[in-house]
mmCIF file of C-alpha atoms in Angstrom:
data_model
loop_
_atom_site.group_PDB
_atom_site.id
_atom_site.type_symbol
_atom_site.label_atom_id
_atom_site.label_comp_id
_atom_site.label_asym_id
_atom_site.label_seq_id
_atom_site.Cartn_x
_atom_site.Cartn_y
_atom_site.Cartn_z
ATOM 1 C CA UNK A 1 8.175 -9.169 -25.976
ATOM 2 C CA UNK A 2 8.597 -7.315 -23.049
ATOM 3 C CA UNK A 3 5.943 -7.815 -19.925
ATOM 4 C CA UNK A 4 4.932 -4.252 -19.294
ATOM 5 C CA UNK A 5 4.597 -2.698 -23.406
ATOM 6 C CA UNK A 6 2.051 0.251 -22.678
ATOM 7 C CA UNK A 7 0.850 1.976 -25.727
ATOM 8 C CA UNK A 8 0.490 6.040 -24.796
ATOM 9 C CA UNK A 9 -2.024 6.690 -27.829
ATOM 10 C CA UNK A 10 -4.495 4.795 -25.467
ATOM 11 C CA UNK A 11 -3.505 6.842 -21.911
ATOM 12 C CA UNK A 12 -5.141 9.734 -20.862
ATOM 13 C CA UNK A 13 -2.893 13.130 -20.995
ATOM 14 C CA UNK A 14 -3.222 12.768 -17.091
ATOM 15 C CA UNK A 15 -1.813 9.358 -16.977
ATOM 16 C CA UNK A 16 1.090 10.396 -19.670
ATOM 17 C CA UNK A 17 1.974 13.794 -17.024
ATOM 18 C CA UNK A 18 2.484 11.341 -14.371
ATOM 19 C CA UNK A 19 4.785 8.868 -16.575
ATOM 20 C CA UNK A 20 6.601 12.123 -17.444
ATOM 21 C CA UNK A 21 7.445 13.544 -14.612
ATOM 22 C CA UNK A 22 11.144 13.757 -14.306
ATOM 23 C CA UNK A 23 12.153 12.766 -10.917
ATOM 24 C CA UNK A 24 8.827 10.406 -10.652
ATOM 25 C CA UNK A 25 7.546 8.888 -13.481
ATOM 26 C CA UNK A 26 9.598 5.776 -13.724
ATOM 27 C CA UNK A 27 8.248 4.810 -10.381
ATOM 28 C CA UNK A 28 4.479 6.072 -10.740
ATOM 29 C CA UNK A 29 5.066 3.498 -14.103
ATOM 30 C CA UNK A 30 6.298 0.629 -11.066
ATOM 31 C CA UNK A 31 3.397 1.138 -9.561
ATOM 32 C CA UNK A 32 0.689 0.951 -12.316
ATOM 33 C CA UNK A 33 2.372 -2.295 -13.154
ATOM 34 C CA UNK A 34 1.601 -4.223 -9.994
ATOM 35 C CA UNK A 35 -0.872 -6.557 -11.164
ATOM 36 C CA UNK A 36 1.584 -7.301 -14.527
ATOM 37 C CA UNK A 37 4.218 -7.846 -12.718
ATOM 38 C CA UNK A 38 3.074 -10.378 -10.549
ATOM 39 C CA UNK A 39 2.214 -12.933 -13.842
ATOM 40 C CA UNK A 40 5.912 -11.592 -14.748
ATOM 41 C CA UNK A 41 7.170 -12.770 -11.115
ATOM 42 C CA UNK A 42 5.251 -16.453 -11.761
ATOM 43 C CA UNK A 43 7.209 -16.265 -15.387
ATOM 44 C CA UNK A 44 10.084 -16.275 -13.558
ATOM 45 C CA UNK A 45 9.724 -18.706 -10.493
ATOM 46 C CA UNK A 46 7.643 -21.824 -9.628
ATOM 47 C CA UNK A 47 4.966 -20.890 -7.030
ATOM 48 C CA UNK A 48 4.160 -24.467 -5.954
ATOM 49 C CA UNK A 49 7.253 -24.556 -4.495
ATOM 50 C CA UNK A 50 7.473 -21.712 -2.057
ATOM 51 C CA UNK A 51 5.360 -21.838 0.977
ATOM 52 C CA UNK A 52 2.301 -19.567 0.984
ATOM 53 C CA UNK A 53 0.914 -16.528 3.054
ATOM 54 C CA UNK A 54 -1.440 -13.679 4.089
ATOM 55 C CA UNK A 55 0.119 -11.188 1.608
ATOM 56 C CA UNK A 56 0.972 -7.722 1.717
ATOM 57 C CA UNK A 57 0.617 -7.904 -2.079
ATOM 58 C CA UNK A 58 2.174 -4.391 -2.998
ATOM 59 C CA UNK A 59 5.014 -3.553 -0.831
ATOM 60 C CA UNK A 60 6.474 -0.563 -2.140
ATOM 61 C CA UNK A 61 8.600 2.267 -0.438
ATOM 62 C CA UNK A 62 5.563 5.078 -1.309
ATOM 63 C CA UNK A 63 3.602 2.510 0.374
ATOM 64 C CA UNK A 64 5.318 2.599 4.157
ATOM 65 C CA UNK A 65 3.311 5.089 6.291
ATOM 66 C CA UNK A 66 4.498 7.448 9.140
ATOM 67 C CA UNK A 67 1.921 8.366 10.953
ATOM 68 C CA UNK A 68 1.403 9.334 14.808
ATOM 69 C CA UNK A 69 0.856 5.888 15.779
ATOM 70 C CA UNK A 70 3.823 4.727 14.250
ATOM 71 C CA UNK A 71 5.122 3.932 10.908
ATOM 72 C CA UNK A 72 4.918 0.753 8.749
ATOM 73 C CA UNK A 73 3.873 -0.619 5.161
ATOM 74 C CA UNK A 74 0.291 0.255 4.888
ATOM 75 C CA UNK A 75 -1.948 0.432 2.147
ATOM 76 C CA UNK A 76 -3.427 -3.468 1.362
ATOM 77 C CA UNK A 77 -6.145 -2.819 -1.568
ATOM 78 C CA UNK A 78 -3.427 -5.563 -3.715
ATOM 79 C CA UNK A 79 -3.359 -8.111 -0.089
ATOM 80 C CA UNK A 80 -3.931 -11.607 -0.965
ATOM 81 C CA UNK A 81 -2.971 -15.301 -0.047
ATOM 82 C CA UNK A 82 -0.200 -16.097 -2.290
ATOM 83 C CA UNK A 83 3.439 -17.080 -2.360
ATOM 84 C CA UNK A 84 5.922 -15.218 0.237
ATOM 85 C CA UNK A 85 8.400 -14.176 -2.132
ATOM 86 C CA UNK A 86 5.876 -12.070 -4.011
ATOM 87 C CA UNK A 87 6.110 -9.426 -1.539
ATOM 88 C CA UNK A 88 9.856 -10.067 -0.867
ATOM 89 C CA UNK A 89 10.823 -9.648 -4.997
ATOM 90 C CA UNK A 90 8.160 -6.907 -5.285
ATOM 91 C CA UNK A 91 9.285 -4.653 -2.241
ATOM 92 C CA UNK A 92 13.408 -5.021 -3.301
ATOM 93 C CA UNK A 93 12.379 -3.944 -6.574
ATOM 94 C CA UNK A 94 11.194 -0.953 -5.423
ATOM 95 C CA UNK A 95 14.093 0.057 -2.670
ATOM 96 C CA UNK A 96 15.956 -0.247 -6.261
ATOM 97 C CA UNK A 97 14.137 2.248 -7.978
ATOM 98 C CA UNK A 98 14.661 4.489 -4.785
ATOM 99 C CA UNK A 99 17.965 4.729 -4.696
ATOM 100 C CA UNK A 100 19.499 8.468 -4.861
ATOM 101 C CA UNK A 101 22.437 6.872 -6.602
ATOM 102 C CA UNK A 102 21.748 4.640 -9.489
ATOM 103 C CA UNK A 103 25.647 3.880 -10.260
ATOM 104 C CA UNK A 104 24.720 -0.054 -10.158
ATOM 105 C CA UNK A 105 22.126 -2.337 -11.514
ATOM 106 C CA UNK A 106 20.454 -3.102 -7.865
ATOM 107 C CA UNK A 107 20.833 -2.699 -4.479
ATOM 108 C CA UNK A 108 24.006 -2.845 -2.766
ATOM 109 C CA UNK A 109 25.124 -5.889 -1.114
ATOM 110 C CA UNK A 110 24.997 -4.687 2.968
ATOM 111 C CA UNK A 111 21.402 -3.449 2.119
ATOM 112 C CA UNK A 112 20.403 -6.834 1.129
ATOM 113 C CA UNK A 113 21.557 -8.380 3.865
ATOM 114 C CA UNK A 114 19.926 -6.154 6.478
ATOM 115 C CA UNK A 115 16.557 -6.634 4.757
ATOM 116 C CA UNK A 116 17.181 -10.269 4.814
ATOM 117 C CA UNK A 117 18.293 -10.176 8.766
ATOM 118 C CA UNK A 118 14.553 -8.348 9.383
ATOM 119 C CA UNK A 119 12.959 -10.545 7.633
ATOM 120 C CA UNK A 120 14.747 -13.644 9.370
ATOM 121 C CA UNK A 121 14.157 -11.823 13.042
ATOM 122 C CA UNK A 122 10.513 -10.846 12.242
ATOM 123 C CA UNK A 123 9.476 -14.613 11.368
ATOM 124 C CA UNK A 124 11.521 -15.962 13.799
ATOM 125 C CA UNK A 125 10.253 -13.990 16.438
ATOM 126 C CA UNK A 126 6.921 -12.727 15.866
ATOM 127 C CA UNK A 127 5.661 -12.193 19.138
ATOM 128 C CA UNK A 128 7.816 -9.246 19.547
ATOM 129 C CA UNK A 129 6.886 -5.687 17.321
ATOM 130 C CA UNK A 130 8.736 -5.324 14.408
ATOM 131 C CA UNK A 131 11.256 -2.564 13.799
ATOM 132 C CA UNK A 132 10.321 1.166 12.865
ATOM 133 C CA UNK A 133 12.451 2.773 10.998
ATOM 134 C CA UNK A 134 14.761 5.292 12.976
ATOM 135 C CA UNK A 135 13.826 8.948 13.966
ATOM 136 C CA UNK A 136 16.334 10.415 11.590
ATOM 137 C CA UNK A 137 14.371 9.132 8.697
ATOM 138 C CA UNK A 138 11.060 9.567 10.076
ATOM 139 C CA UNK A 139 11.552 13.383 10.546
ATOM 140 C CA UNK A 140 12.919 13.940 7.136
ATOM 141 C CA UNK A 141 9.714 12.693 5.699
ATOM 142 C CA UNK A 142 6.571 14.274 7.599
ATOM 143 C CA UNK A 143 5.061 15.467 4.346
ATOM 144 C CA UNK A 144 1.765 15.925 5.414
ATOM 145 C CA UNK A 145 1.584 16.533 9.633
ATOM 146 C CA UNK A 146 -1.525 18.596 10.978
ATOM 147 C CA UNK A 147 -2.212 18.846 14.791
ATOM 148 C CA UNK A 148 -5.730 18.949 13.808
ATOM 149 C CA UNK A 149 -8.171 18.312 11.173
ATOM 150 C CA UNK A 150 -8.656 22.355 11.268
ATOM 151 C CA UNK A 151 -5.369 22.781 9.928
ATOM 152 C CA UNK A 152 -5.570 20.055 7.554
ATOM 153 C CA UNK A 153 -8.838 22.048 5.840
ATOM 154 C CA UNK A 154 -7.395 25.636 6.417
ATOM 155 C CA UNK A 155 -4.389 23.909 4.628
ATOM 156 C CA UNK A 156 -6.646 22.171 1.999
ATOM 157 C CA UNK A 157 -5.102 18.805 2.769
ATOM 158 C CA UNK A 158 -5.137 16.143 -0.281
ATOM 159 C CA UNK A 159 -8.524 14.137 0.363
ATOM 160 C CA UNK A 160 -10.806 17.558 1.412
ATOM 161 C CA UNK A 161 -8.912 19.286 -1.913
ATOM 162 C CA UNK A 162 -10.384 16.704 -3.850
ATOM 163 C CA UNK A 163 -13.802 16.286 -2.186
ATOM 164 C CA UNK A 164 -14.686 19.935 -2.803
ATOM 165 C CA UNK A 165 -14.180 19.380 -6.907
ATOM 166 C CA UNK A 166 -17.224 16.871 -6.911
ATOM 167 C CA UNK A 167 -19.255 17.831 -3.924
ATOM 168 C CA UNK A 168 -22.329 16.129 -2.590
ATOM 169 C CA UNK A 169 -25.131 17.343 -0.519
ATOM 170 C CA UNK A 170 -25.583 16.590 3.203
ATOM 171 C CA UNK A 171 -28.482 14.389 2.746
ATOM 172 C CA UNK A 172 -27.251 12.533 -0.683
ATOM 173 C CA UNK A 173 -28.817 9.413 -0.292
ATOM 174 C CA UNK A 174 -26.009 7.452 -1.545
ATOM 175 C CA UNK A 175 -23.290 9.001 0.579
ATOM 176 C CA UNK A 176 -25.376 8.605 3.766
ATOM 177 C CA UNK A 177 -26.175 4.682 2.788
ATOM 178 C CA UNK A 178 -22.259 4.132 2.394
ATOM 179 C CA UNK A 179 -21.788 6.135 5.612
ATOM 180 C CA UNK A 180 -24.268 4.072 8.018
ATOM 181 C CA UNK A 181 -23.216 0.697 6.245
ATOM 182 C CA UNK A 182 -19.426 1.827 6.978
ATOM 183 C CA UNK A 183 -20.541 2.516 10.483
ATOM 184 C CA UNK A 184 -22.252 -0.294 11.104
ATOM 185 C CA UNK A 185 -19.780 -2.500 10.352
ATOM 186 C CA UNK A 186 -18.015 -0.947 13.181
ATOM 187 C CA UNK A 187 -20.826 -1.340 15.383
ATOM 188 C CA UNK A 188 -20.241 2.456 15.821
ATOM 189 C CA UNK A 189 -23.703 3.683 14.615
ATOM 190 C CA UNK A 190 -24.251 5.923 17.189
ATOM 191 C CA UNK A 191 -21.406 7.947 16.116
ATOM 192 C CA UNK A 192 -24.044 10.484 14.647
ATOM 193 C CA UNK A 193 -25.568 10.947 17.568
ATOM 194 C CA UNK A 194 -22.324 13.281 18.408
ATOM 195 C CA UNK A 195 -21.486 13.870 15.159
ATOM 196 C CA UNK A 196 -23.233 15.654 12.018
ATOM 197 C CA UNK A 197 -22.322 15.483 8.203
ATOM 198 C CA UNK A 198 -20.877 18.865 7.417
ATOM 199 C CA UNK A 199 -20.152 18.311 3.934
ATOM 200 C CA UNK A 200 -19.305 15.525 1.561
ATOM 201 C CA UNK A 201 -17.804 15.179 -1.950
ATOM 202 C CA UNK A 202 -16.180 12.796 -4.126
ATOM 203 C CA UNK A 203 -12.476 11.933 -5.193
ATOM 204 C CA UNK A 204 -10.510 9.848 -7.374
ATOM 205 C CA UNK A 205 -7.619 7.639 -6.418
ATOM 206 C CA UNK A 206 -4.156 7.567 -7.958
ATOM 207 C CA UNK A 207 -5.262 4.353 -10.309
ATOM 208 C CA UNK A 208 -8.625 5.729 -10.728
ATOM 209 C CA UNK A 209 -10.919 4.022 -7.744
ATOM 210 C CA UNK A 210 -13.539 6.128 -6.415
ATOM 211 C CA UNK A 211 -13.840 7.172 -3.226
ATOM 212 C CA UNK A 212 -16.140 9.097 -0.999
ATOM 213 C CA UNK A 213 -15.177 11.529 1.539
ATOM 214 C CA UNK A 214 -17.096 13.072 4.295
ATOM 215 C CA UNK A 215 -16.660 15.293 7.204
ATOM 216 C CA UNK A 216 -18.213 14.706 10.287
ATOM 217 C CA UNK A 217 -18.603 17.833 12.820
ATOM 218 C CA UNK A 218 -19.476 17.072 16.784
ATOM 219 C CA UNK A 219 -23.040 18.539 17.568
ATOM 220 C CA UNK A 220 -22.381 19.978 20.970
ATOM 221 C CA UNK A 221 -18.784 19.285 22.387
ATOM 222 C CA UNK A 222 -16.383 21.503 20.710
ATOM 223 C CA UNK A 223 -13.644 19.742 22.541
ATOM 224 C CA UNK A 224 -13.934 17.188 19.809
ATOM 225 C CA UNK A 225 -11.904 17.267 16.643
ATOM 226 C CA UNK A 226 -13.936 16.977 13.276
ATOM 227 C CA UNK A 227 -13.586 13.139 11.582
ATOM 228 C CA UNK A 228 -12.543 12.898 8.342
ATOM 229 C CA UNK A 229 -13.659 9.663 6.988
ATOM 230 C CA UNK A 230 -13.094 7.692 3.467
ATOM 231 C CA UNK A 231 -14.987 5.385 2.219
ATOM 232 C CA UNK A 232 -13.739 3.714 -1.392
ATOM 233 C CA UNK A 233 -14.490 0.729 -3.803
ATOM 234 C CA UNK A 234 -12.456 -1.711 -3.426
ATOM 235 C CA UNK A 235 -10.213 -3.249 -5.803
ATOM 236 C CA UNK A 236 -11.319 -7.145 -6.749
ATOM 237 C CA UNK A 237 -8.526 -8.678 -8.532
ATOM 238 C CA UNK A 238 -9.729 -11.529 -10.417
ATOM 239 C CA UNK A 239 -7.935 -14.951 -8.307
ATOM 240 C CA UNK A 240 -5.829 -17.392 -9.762
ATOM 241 C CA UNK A 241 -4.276 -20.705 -8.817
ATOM 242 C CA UNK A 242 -1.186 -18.589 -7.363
ATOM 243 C CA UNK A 243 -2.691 -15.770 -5.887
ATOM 244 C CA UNK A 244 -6.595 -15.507 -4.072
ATOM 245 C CA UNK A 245 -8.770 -14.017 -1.810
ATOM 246 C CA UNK A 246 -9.862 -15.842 0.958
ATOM 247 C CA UNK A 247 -12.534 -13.350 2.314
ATOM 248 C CA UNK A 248 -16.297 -13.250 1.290
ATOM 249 C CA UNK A 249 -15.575 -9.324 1.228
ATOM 250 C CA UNK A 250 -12.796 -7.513 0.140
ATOM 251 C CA UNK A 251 -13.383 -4.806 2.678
ATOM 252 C CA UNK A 252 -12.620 -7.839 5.354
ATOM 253 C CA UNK A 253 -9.438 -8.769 3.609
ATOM 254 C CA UNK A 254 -8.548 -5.629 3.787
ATOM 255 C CA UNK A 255 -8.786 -4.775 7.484
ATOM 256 C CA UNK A 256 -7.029 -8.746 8.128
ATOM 257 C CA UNK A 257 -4.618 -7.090 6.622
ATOM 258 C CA UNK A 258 -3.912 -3.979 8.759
ATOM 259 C CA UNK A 259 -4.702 -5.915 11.275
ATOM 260 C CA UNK A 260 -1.397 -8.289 10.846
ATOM 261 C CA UNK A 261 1.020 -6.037 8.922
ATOM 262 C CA UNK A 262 0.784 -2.337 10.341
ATOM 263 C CA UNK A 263 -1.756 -3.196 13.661
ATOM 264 C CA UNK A 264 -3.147 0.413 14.927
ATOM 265 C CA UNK A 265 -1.970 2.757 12.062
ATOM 266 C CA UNK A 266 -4.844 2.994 10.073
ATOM 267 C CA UNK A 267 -7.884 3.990 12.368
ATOM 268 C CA UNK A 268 -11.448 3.212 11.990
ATOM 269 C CA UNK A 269 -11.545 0.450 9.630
ATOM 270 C CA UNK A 270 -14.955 -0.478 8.443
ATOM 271 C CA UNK A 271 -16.643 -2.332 4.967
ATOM 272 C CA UNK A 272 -19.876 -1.656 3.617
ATOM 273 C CA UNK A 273 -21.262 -2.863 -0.090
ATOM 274 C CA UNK A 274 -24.302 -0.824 -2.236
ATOM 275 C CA UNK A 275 -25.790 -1.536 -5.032
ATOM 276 C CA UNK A 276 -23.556 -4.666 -5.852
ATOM 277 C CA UNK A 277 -19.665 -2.559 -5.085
ATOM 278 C CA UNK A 278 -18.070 -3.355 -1.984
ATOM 279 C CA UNK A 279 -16.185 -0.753 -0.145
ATOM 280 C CA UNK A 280 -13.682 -0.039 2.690
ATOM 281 C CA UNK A 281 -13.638 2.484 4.946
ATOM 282 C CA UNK A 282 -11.053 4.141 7.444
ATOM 283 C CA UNK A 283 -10.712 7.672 8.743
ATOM 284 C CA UNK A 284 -8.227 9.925 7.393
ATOM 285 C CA UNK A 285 -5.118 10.557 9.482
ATOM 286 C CA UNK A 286 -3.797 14.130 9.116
ATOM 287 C CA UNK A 287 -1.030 13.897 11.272
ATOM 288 C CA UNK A 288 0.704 11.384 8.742
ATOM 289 C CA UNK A 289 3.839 11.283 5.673
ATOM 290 C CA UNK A 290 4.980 9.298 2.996
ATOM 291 C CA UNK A 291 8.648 8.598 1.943
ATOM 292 C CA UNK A 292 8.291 10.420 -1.651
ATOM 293 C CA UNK A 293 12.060 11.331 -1.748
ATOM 294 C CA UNK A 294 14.894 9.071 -2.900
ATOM 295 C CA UNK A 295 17.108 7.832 -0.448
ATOM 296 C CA UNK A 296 20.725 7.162 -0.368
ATOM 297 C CA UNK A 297 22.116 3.854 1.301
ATOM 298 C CA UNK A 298 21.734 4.894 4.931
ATOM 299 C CA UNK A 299 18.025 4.910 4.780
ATOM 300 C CA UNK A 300 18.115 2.269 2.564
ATOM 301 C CA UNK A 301 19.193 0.364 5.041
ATOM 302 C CA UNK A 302 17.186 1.812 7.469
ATOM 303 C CA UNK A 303 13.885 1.381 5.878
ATOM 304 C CA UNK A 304 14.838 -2.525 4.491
ATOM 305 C CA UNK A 305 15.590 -3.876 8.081
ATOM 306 C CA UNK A 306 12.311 -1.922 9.237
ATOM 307 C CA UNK A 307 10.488 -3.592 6.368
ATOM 308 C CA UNK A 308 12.394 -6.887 6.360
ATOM 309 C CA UNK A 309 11.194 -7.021 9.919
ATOM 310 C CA UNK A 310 7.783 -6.382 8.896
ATOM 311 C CA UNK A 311 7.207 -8.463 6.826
ATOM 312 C CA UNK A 312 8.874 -11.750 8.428
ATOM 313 C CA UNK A 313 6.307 -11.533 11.412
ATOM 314 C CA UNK A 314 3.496 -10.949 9.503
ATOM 315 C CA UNK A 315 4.373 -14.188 6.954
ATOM 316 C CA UNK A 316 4.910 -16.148 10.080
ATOM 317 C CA UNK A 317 1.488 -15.371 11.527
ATOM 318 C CA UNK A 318 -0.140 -16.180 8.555
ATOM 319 C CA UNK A 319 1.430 -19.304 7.376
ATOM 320 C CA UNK A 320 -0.668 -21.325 5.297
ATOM 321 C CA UNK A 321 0.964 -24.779 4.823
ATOM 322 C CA UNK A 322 0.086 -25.081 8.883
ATOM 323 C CA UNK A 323 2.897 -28.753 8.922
ATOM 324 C CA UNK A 324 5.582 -26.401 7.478
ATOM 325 C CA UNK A 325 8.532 -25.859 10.677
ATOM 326 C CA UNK A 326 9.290 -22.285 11.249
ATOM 327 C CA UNK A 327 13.344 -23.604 10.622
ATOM 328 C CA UNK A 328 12.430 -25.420 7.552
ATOM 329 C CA UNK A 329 10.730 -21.767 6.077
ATOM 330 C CA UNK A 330 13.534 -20.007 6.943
ATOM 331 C CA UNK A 331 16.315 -22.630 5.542
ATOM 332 C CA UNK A 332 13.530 -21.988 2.506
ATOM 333 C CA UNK A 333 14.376 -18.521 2.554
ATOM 334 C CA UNK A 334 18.374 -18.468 3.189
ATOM 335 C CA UNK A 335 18.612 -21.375 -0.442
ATOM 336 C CA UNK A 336 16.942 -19.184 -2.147
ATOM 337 C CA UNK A 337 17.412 -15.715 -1.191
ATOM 338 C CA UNK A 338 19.964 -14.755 -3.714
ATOM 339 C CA UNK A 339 17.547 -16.192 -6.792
ATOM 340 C CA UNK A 340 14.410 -13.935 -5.239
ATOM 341 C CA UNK A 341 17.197 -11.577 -5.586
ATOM 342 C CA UNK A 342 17.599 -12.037 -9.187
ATOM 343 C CA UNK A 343 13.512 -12.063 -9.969
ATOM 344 C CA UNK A 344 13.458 -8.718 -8.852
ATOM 345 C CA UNK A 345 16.567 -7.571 -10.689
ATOM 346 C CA UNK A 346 14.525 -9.489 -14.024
ATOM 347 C CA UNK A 347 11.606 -7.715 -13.254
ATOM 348 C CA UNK A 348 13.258 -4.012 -13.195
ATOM 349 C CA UNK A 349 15.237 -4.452 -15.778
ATOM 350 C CA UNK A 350 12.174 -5.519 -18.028
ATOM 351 C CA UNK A 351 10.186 -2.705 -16.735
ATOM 352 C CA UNK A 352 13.055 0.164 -16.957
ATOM 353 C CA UNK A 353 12.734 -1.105 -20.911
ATOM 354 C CA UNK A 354 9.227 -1.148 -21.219
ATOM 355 C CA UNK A 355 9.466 2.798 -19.475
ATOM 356 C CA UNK A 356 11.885 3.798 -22.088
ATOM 357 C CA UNK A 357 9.988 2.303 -24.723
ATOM 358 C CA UNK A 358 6.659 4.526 -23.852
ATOM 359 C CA UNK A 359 8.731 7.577 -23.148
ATOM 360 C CA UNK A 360 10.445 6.869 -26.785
ATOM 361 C CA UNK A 361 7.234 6.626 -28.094
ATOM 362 C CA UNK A 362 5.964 9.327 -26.483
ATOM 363 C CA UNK A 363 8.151 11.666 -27.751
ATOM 364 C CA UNK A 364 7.694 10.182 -31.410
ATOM 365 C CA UNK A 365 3.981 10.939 -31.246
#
């Protein structure tokens, strides 16, 4: 039985358009599968036997961020203590999927080996910032790049698109409680002394999540460029005896998590919980892109010694088994690099059949 058997009948027709789409819909299927295929990953390895970290937990190349404080893997709503090669197995699997040229089952050899050579140079040497990806690729991918948050609304940017669907009122009670809790997690409460709500609303995630957006507008000093600020629920993956949350709130894990993998890309992180649901909060870049395209082996290589890099520093500075020798993780790494290899090649190839499967049965319906 294959790990990832979806049954359309019980998807929504706006789930089934995305799992259509020609060009995307194999990977918008990788990435509603996270959560299935890490059990698949523990099917396939033995977790008390690799060394443990501060995860990413979903790695994925629509998951690396350019903004203009740099670029790097954002995105850590999946980011958990659990074993290293998780986010190793689950970003390769993804650079695979990528690929402009699918004449071979995975990813060539020389981009392997630079994603493994960031990896090795990121742990090994973590005091020193890990490696952005090159210009060249950064400037082919500015998807979504306002100079202010002006444009962004004139230009009915994603996030205020959505907000004006399901708006709220300036003085909804809920939306202002979220608001102050966010901002008093920051310790930044007397933000709305400058600023005013202008308008609010609410939006929907790609998986679903709610989330609550609201515009901020300076009182007095023009000067000042309006705040666009998100607050969402959080996601609360249930722990196992692989994978866990060490946080009393997943807002915190969250922000630990920008913190160590991507420090000062996202901007104004805050948590907050109502009524029971705990949230996390940030404020929305608009001078920021996303690598949607596929890319051919260049920028393969590019982005895999960029995320290699990444990656490497970030497992080092959260190592949990605290008596494990930085040489003996990395000889770790180097016996059994080629085998995390083959996991992820396992794991795509199951999931490729489980795509064709609901696409076959799609079409029978």
């Amino acid at each position: 039985m294959l790990p990832y058997l979806k049954n359309p009948s019980l998807d929504d027709q706006k789930l089934i358009k995305s799992y259509s789409k020609v060009d995307r819909g194999l990977f918008f299927f990788f990435r509603h599968m996270c959560i299935r295929m890490q059990s698949h990953f523990l099917s396939l390895v033995n977790p008390k036997t690799i060394p443990r970290v501060f995860l990413h937990g979903n790695p994925h190349v629509e998951n690396f961020s350019i903004t203009e404080y740099g670029s790097a893997m954002s995105d850590f709503d999946r980011s958990r203590i659990g074993p290293y090669a998780w986010d190793i197995s689950r970003f390769l699997a993804s650079l695979s999927l990528k690929r402009a040229e699918q004449d071979s089952p995975f990813l060539s050899s020389s981009v392997l080996e630079y994603f493994k050579e960031g990896y090795v140079r990121g742990f090994e040497v973590p005091y020193m910032p890990f490696k952005e990806i090159s210009q060249t690729l950064a400037r082919g991918n500015f998807a979504i790049w306002y100079e202010s948050t002006d444009d962004y609304l004139k230009d009915e940017g994603k996030w205020w698109a959505e907000m004006q669907k399901l708006p709220l009122k300036k003085d909804d009670k809920k939306m202002l409680k979220l608001l102050n809790g966010y901002l008093k997690s920051r310790q930044e409460e007397g933000l709305l002394e400058t600023y005013s709500v202008k308008s609010a609303g609410l939006a929907k995630g790609t998986f679903g999540n709610q989330r609550t957006v609201v515009l901020l507008e300076p009182k007095e000093d023009k000067s000042l460029d309006k705040l666009l600020l998100e607050i969402k629920e959080v996601y609360e993956d249930r722990d196992n005896d692989s994978f866990y949350n060490p946080f009393d709130h997943h807002g915190k894990r969250m922000i630990e998590a920008s913190n160590l993998y991507a420090p000062g890309i996202e901007q104004r992180l805050g948590y907050t919980t109502l009524d029971g649901q705990q949230y996390w909060g940030r404020e929305i870049i608009t001078r920021h892109g996303k690598l949607k395209q596929s890319l051919d082996e260049f920028d393969q290589v590019d982005i895999a010694y960029s995320v290699g890099s990444q990656l490497g520093r970030a497992h080092r500075l959260s190592l949990q088994e605290e008596d494990l020798k930085p040489r003996k993780f990395v000889s770790h790494l180097l016996e059994n690099y080629e085998y995390f290899i083959g996991v992820s090649v396992q794991m795509n190839t199951d999931l490729m059949a489980a795509y064709r499967y609901y696409m076959d049965h799609l079409d029978a319906k």
